[in-house]
């Protein structure tokens, strides 16, 4: 059985939903200036900056117990390095938090979700510079203090391990360095949070998925294990245990990386261990060492992103694998025995809205139902301690990876498309009524 107080809900980010990118003293963050090719940038979102009350009322109608959202750093410290916070920004989130509490919805706040004040990227090239740590901490202290007594659950960085999945301009050295600074900043934020309010729980959040060896060739099995350690274990191990895992040295060596890890960093990691582990889960993957075997999903011919012949995929090629969710819950719980939360899980699809405003999204219900069942099995049969589940995203928002409006995840349809047609009107899809029943029956 799921716990009686299981935290059912949904999750969004500031930049994919708020809009109002230059209102209330906010200036653009890096994400506001990013275009994703032919589709939208993140300046407009779905206008939750002005419409959050209407949206939260709909979440409450579904029976939400938790709402995960992020705070735009640039609303609180527009440049990122000011000493005093912007009152209008603090007030905006305070009103949003109060609106959640009005319906007994517990806020779960992500402090940094793919966004950095543009000014800091100009000044220091963002997280490559360790002076970012103090700016981030200043931001954390301001919001922990202001929302003390109102917000119990926090996440420091969204999908912190994602930096290792991509090869940025500066190569691996820069990626590992930036990540080190972020993990130290996260640990220091945990310490600060506990100093300010001992009832606060701060989680680390990683992009979690499951991956399989393509064959039973021991080489494939080992390669898959190493890929899993490197992409998923690395951050969770460090942030939960409070020190780098033993395989980190192998990884640094392989990537020709040298890190400047100070004594102060080590002490912070140790003293600022995460209170719980949160992760996103959308799909699984396949790894092989065999040349020309398996069909590559990204077309790049890599050996770590193969099609799984046993699984179906979404229109964006994300392979649907509910059992992988159970597998990953087991893997993490065996490792840490720490309470966990699934803070993202959802199905991006093209929806067809009927003339009467309804949407038949049975495919979304199928996806979510099978994942929720697998999650429940992990609790019932495997003994995993799970605190909550915030699906992605309860309302249609702009896609993070493609900028599309038409890649929809919501229970609530938002009238806006990739061509910019629509008035942002909200309406209930079939899945809205289904999730309401799921929550009511726990
Ligand atoms: C997660 C991110 O990785 O995936 C979200 O934390 C994102 O920000 C979600 O929206 C779904 O991805 P996408 O690209 O379909 O929006």
XYZ file of C-alpha atoms and ligand atoms in Angstrom:
458
model
C 0.000 0.000 0.000
C 1.147 3.518 -0.676
C 1.416 5.567 2.495
C -1.747 7.292 3.617
C -0.144 10.694 3.181
C 1.307 9.825 -0.242
C 2.110 13.057 -2.062
C 0.250 12.836 -5.378
C 0.694 15.781 -7.660
C 2.304 17.324 -10.705
C 5.450 19.221 -11.646
C 6.381 22.187 -13.862
C 9.204 24.716 -14.196
C 9.193 28.483 -14.126
C 10.645 29.044 -17.576
C 8.403 26.563 -19.390
C 5.220 27.903 -17.839
C 5.373 31.393 -16.344
C 5.856 33.866 -19.172
C 6.068 37.438 -17.819
C 9.800 37.126 -18.410
C 10.449 40.828 -17.898
C 7.756 41.684 -15.364
C 8.007 42.390 -11.646
C 11.657 43.393 -11.890
C 12.712 40.173 -13.642
C 15.275 40.351 -16.399
C 15.993 37.535 -18.869
C 17.684 34.376 -17.696
C 19.714 32.290 -20.114
C 16.693 30.108 -20.879
C 14.578 33.166 -21.810
C 17.103 33.984 -24.504
C 17.351 30.447 -25.832
C 15.560 29.564 -29.015
C 15.009 25.940 -29.848
C 15.011 26.281 -33.604
C 11.696 26.558 -35.356
C 9.484 26.665 -32.277
C 8.883 28.920 -29.304
C 11.457 30.327 -26.961
C 10.609 30.419 -23.274
C 9.536 34.050 -22.965
C 5.781 33.440 -22.999
C 5.244 30.017 -21.449
C 1.554 29.492 -20.765
C 1.252 32.713 -18.771
C 1.019 31.115 -15.329
C 2.600 34.353 -14.085
C -0.888 35.828 -14.407
C -3.053 32.694 -14.342
C -1.632 30.542 -11.530
C -4.746 30.874 -9.370
C -6.941 29.356 -12.063
C -4.427 26.530 -12.575
C -4.005 25.718 -8.894
C -7.801 25.590 -8.510
C -7.842 22.932 -11.249
C -5.038 20.969 -9.525
C -7.038 21.151 -6.298
C -10.076 19.841 -8.162
C -8.026 16.764 -9.078
C -7.113 16.387 -5.412
C -3.395 17.298 -5.618
C -1.430 16.910 -2.401
C 1.778 18.346 -3.855
C 2.723 20.838 -6.546
C 6.292 20.987 -7.772
C 7.416 24.215 -9.414
C 10.668 26.110 -9.704
C 11.629 29.599 -8.659
C 13.124 31.767 -11.382
C 16.412 32.984 -9.924
C 16.061 36.185 -11.997
C 12.824 37.130 -10.239
C 14.611 37.118 -6.878
C 18.081 38.285 -7.924
C 17.716 39.613 -11.484
C 21.460 39.891 -12.117
C 22.338 37.020 -9.800
C 25.032 38.826 -7.814
C 23.060 41.521 -5.962
C 23.227 41.446 -2.171
C 19.527 42.209 -1.625
C 16.617 40.292 -3.158
C 13.886 41.802 -5.306
C 10.754 42.158 -3.168
C 8.330 41.839 -6.094
C 9.790 38.445 -6.977
C 9.685 37.190 -3.394
C 6.092 38.356 -3.103
C 5.053 36.649 -6.353
C 6.184 33.230 -5.098
C 4.827 33.870 -1.630
C 1.371 34.444 -3.128
C 1.755 31.301 -5.230
C 2.787 29.260 -2.184
C -0.139 30.673 -0.175
C -2.491 29.727 -2.994
C -1.238 26.117 -2.788
C -1.538 26.052 0.998
C -5.096 27.364 0.750
C -5.971 23.971 -0.811
C -3.627 21.959 1.445
C -1.293 21.405 -1.463
C 2.288 20.974 -0.275
C 4.726 22.986 -2.417
C 7.855 21.191 -3.636
C 10.236 23.828 -4.902
C 13.100 23.319 -7.331
C 15.641 26.060 -6.744
C 17.429 25.766 -10.058
C 15.746 24.205 -13.055
C 17.860 24.787 -16.175
C 18.267 28.456 -15.535
C 20.957 30.925 -14.642
C 20.816 34.739 -14.689
C 22.222 35.862 -18.034
C 24.477 38.372 -16.310
C 26.334 35.576 -14.471
C 27.056 33.744 -17.694
C 28.559 36.952 -19.087
C 30.531 37.688 -15.967
C 31.862 34.250 -15.058
C 30.757 31.833 -17.745
C 28.229 30.477 -15.307
C 29.017 27.390 -13.194
C 32.515 27.008 -14.590
C 33.459 29.583 -11.930
C 33.303 28.637 -8.265
C 32.204 32.144 -7.268
C 28.757 31.026 -8.486
C 28.454 28.998 -5.288
C 28.146 32.085 -3.098
C 25.609 33.751 -5.387
C 23.534 30.600 -5.386
C 23.709 30.376 -1.612
C 22.610 33.965 -1.262
C 19.603 33.095 -3.413
C 18.880 29.971 -1.338
C 19.125 31.781 1.975
C 16.738 34.487 0.775
C 14.039 32.014 -0.213
C 14.528 29.580 2.707
C 14.161 32.511 5.099
C 11.203 34.125 3.393
C 9.201 30.899 3.024
C 10.162 29.418 6.382
C 7.254 27.530 7.915
C 5.438 27.382 4.575
C 7.640 25.191 2.401
C 8.936 21.908 3.736
C 10.265 20.182 0.614
C 12.988 21.574 -1.617
C 15.135 20.298 -4.487
C 18.416 22.036 -5.251
C 19.188 21.390 -8.952
C 16.901 19.751 -11.455
C 18.460 16.687 -13.096
C 21.903 17.713 -11.936
C 23.526 14.752 -13.715
C 22.262 15.842 -17.130
C 25.460 17.865 -17.621
C 27.281 14.574 -18.111
C 24.915 13.429 -20.828
C 25.898 16.145 -23.262
C 29.180 17.315 -24.658
C 29.128 21.109 -24.262
C 31.446 23.656 -25.870
C 34.060 23.381 -23.151
C 34.207 19.587 -23.334
C 34.278 17.207 -20.400
C 36.693 19.238 -18.250
C 34.241 22.138 -18.088
C 31.244 19.852 -17.582
C 32.816 18.015 -14.637
C 34.099 21.251 -13.086
C 30.712 22.948 -13.346
C 29.065 19.897 -11.908
C 31.495 19.830 -8.994
C 30.640 23.467 -8.218
C 26.936 22.661 -8.386
C 27.245 19.654 -6.070
C 29.186 21.713 -3.530
C 26.601 24.510 -3.853
C 23.841 21.964 -3.333
C 25.501 20.583 -0.186
C 25.988 24.095 1.193
C 22.327 24.805 0.463
C 21.322 21.729 2.490
C 23.432 22.975 5.413
C 21.935 26.483 5.154
C 18.396 25.102 4.930
C 18.812 23.088 8.128
C 20.297 26.104 9.916
C 17.362 28.272 8.917
C 14.618 25.729 9.544
C 15.260 22.294 11.001
C 11.977 20.989 9.592
C 13.052 21.513 5.998
C 13.828 18.479 3.832
C 16.137 19.053 0.891
C 16.412 16.457 -1.828
C 18.876 15.927 -4.631
C 17.251 15.462 -8.010
C 18.651 13.491 -10.884
C 17.540 12.417 -14.326
C 17.023 8.744 -13.693
C 16.274 6.068 -16.174
C 16.997 2.454 -16.638
C 19.366 0.895 -19.130
C 19.901 -2.634 -20.384
C 22.711 -4.523 -22.100
C 21.780 -5.237 -25.714
C 23.092 -8.828 -25.471
C 24.128 -11.175 -22.675
C 27.748 -10.866 -23.807
C 29.518 -10.072 -20.501
C 31.175 -7.130 -22.271
C 27.756 -5.598 -22.909
C 26.677 -6.263 -19.344
C 29.768 -4.561 -17.949
C 29.526 -1.645 -20.401
C 25.922 -1.120 -19.408
C 26.819 -1.178 -15.728
C 29.588 1.362 -16.238
C 27.328 3.622 -18.299
C 24.800 3.482 -15.505
C 27.402 4.293 -12.849
C 28.758 7.192 -14.872
C 25.505 8.798 -15.911
C 23.269 8.092 -12.939
C 25.292 6.872 -10.010
C 27.949 9.604 -10.059
C 25.805 12.491 -8.766
C 23.394 10.511 -6.605
C 26.274 8.656 -4.918
C 28.147 11.867 -4.188
C 25.174 13.858 -2.951
C 23.575 11.116 -0.883
C 26.744 9.605 0.616
C 28.611 12.880 0.937
C 31.747 11.918 -0.997
C 32.704 10.922 -4.527
C 32.297 7.217 -5.294
C 35.381 5.121 -5.945
C 34.681 4.886 -9.693
C 34.881 8.692 -10.000
C 38.680 8.447 -10.380
C 38.291 6.056 -13.309
C 35.761 8.379 -14.899
C 37.943 11.478 -14.522
C 40.927 9.629 -15.931
C 38.945 8.338 -18.903
C 37.794 11.862 -19.695
C 41.102 13.553 -19.025
C 39.604 15.620 -16.259
C 41.378 17.162 -13.266
C 39.247 18.643 -10.517
C 40.194 21.152 -7.896
C 38.489 19.622 -4.855
C 39.323 21.688 -1.786
C 39.133 20.614 1.839
C 36.220 22.987 2.258
C 34.432 21.263 -0.653
C 34.943 17.863 0.945
C 33.623 19.046 4.275
C 30.586 20.641 2.662
C 29.727 17.477 0.703
C 29.949 15.465 3.894
C 27.908 17.845 6.042
C 25.313 18.635 3.370
C 24.060 15.200 2.372
C 20.646 15.107 0.701
C 17.648 14.340 2.908
C 15.891 12.390 0.195
C 16.465 11.275 -3.370
C 14.207 12.529 -6.140
C 14.372 11.654 -9.786
C 12.640 11.931 -13.106
C 11.787 8.856 -15.108
C 10.498 8.798 -18.671
C 12.142 5.938 -20.557
C 14.817 3.288 -20.706
C 17.791 2.734 -22.915
C 20.004 0.009 -24.348
C 23.809 -0.243 -24.434
C 26.131 -2.451 -26.488
C 29.809 -2.887 -27.222
C 29.062 -4.647 -30.491
C 29.788 -2.806 -33.681
C 26.836 -2.488 -36.055
C 24.450 -4.247 -33.746
C 21.144 -2.765 -32.690
C 19.426 0.237 -34.183
C 20.654 3.585 -32.956
C 17.915 5.872 -31.650
C 19.689 9.161 -32.123
C 21.017 8.367 -35.582
C 24.498 9.204 -34.322
C 25.529 5.568 -34.276
C 26.373 5.694 -30.585
C 26.473 2.487 -28.605
C 24.504 3.843 -25.646
C 21.237 4.859 -27.211
C 19.747 1.845 -28.970
C 16.237 0.815 -29.824
C 14.775 -1.858 -27.562
C 12.860 -4.370 -29.738
C 10.585 -5.221 -26.797
C 9.328 -1.686 -26.232
C 7.188 0.873 -27.997
C 8.167 4.523 -28.101
C 6.457 7.920 -28.068
C 6.351 10.073 -31.212
C 9.632 11.585 -29.984
C 11.322 8.188 -29.703
C 11.180 7.988 -25.890
C 10.898 4.266 -25.147
C 7.992 3.385 -22.879
C 9.119 1.107 -20.066
C 7.136 1.005 -16.806
C 9.101 -1.966 -15.464
C 12.242 0.118 -15.814
C 10.739 2.476 -13.251
C 10.362 -0.398 -10.803
C 13.899 -1.513 -11.610
C 15.353 1.944 -10.945
C 13.379 2.383 -7.710
C 14.888 -0.886 -6.512
C 18.385 0.033 -7.648
C 18.399 3.346 -5.814
C 16.703 2.057 -2.692
C 19.032 -0.946 -2.393
C 21.904 1.484 -2.634
C 20.849 4.226 -0.229
C 17.811 3.131 1.787
C 16.731 6.744 1.677
C 13.136 7.919 1.146
C 12.487 8.743 -2.494
C 10.169 10.747 -4.688
C 9.376 10.372 -8.347
C 9.185 14.017 -9.301
C 8.700 13.683 -13.074
C 7.083 11.001 -15.190
C 4.820 11.634 -18.119
C 3.921 11.166 -21.743
C 4.493 13.842 -24.388
C 1.991 13.421 -27.219
C 0.056 15.253 -29.936
C -3.491 15.767 -28.625
C -6.597 16.438 -30.649
C -9.034 18.811 -29.018
C -12.636 18.271 -30.056
C -15.002 21.126 -30.856
C -16.570 20.839 -27.396
C -13.165 21.320 -25.760
C -12.671 17.686 -24.672
C -9.588 15.588 -25.432
C -9.599 11.791 -25.562
C -6.053 11.034 -24.328
C -6.329 7.342 -23.486
C -2.644 6.879 -24.542
C -1.611 9.223 -21.711
C -3.782 7.354 -19.233
C -2.242 4.050 -20.403
C 1.286 5.373 -19.950
C 0.657 6.851 -16.510
C -1.397 3.916 -15.274
C 1.291 1.372 -16.172
C 4.000 3.469 -14.507
C 1.941 4.050 -11.378
C 1.259 0.300 -11.157
C 4.973 -0.460 -11.454
C 5.748 2.168 -8.824
C 3.160 0.650 -6.501
C 4.678 -2.815 -7.018
C 8.050 -1.409 -5.994
C 6.444 -0.260 -2.769
C 4.160 -3.254 -2.120
C 6.423 -6.135 -3.133
C 9.922 -4.681 -3.024
C 9.618 -2.530 0.095
C 10.763 0.771 -1.390
C 10.047 3.844 0.751
C 8.329 6.285 -1.593
C 7.079 9.677 -0.406
C 5.317 10.918 -3.479
C 4.795 11.154 -7.202
C 4.545 14.396 -9.130
C 3.841 13.591 -12.753
C 5.099 15.787 -15.603
C 3.349 18.078 -16.301
C -0.247 18.404 -15.103
C -0.912 21.217 -17.546
C 0.434 21.582 -21.111
C 3.590 23.704 -21.073
C 6.400 24.482 -23.518
C 8.674 21.486 -24.151
C 12.135 21.911 -22.631
C 14.013 20.058 -25.340
C 12.165 21.227 -28.447
C 10.294 24.420 -27.517
C 7.076 22.912 -28.861
C 3.635 23.682 -27.494
C 2.275 20.679 -29.357
C 4.319 18.162 -27.387
C 1.706 17.956 -24.652
C 1.885 16.245 -21.265
C -1.036 17.754 -19.377
C -4.308 16.681 -17.844
C -5.279 20.240 -18.649
C -5.245 21.342 -22.273
C -3.854 24.796 -23.000
C -5.119 26.457 -26.143
C -1.871 27.403 -27.883
C -0.023 25.671 -30.715
C 3.334 25.733 -32.440
C 2.099 28.299 -34.933
C 1.146 30.674 -32.109
C -2.624 30.186 -32.532
C -4.725 30.079 -29.396
C -5.860 32.159 -26.445
C -4.282 30.041 -23.651
C -7.725 28.952 -22.475
C -7.564 25.888 -20.157
C -9.823 22.802 -20.508
C -10.001 19.344 -18.921
C -8.833 16.274 -20.877
C -10.148 12.741 -20.181
C -6.996 12.041 -18.160
C -7.988 14.845 -15.765
C -10.942 12.815 -14.474
C -8.869 9.627 -14.416
C -6.083 11.151 -12.263
C -8.701 12.553 -9.897
C -9.879 8.971 -9.303
C -6.320 7.705 -8.897
C -5.655 10.232 -6.161
C -8.988 9.683 -4.435
C -8.393 5.926 -4.280
C -4.679 6.309 -3.422
C 12.832 16.710 -17.941
C 12.979 18.164 -17.573
O 14.052 16.197 -18.306
O 12.027 16.398 -19.023
C 11.762 19.019 -17.905
O 13.285 18.299 -16.213
C 11.233 18.627 -19.253
O 12.104 20.376 -17.813
C 10.849 17.163 -19.228
O 10.164 19.411 -19.711
C 10.211 16.662 -20.511
O 11.020 16.978 -21.589
P 10.456 17.729 -22.852
O 11.629 18.048 -23.674
O 9.514 16.773 -23.504
O 9.764 18.962 -22.352
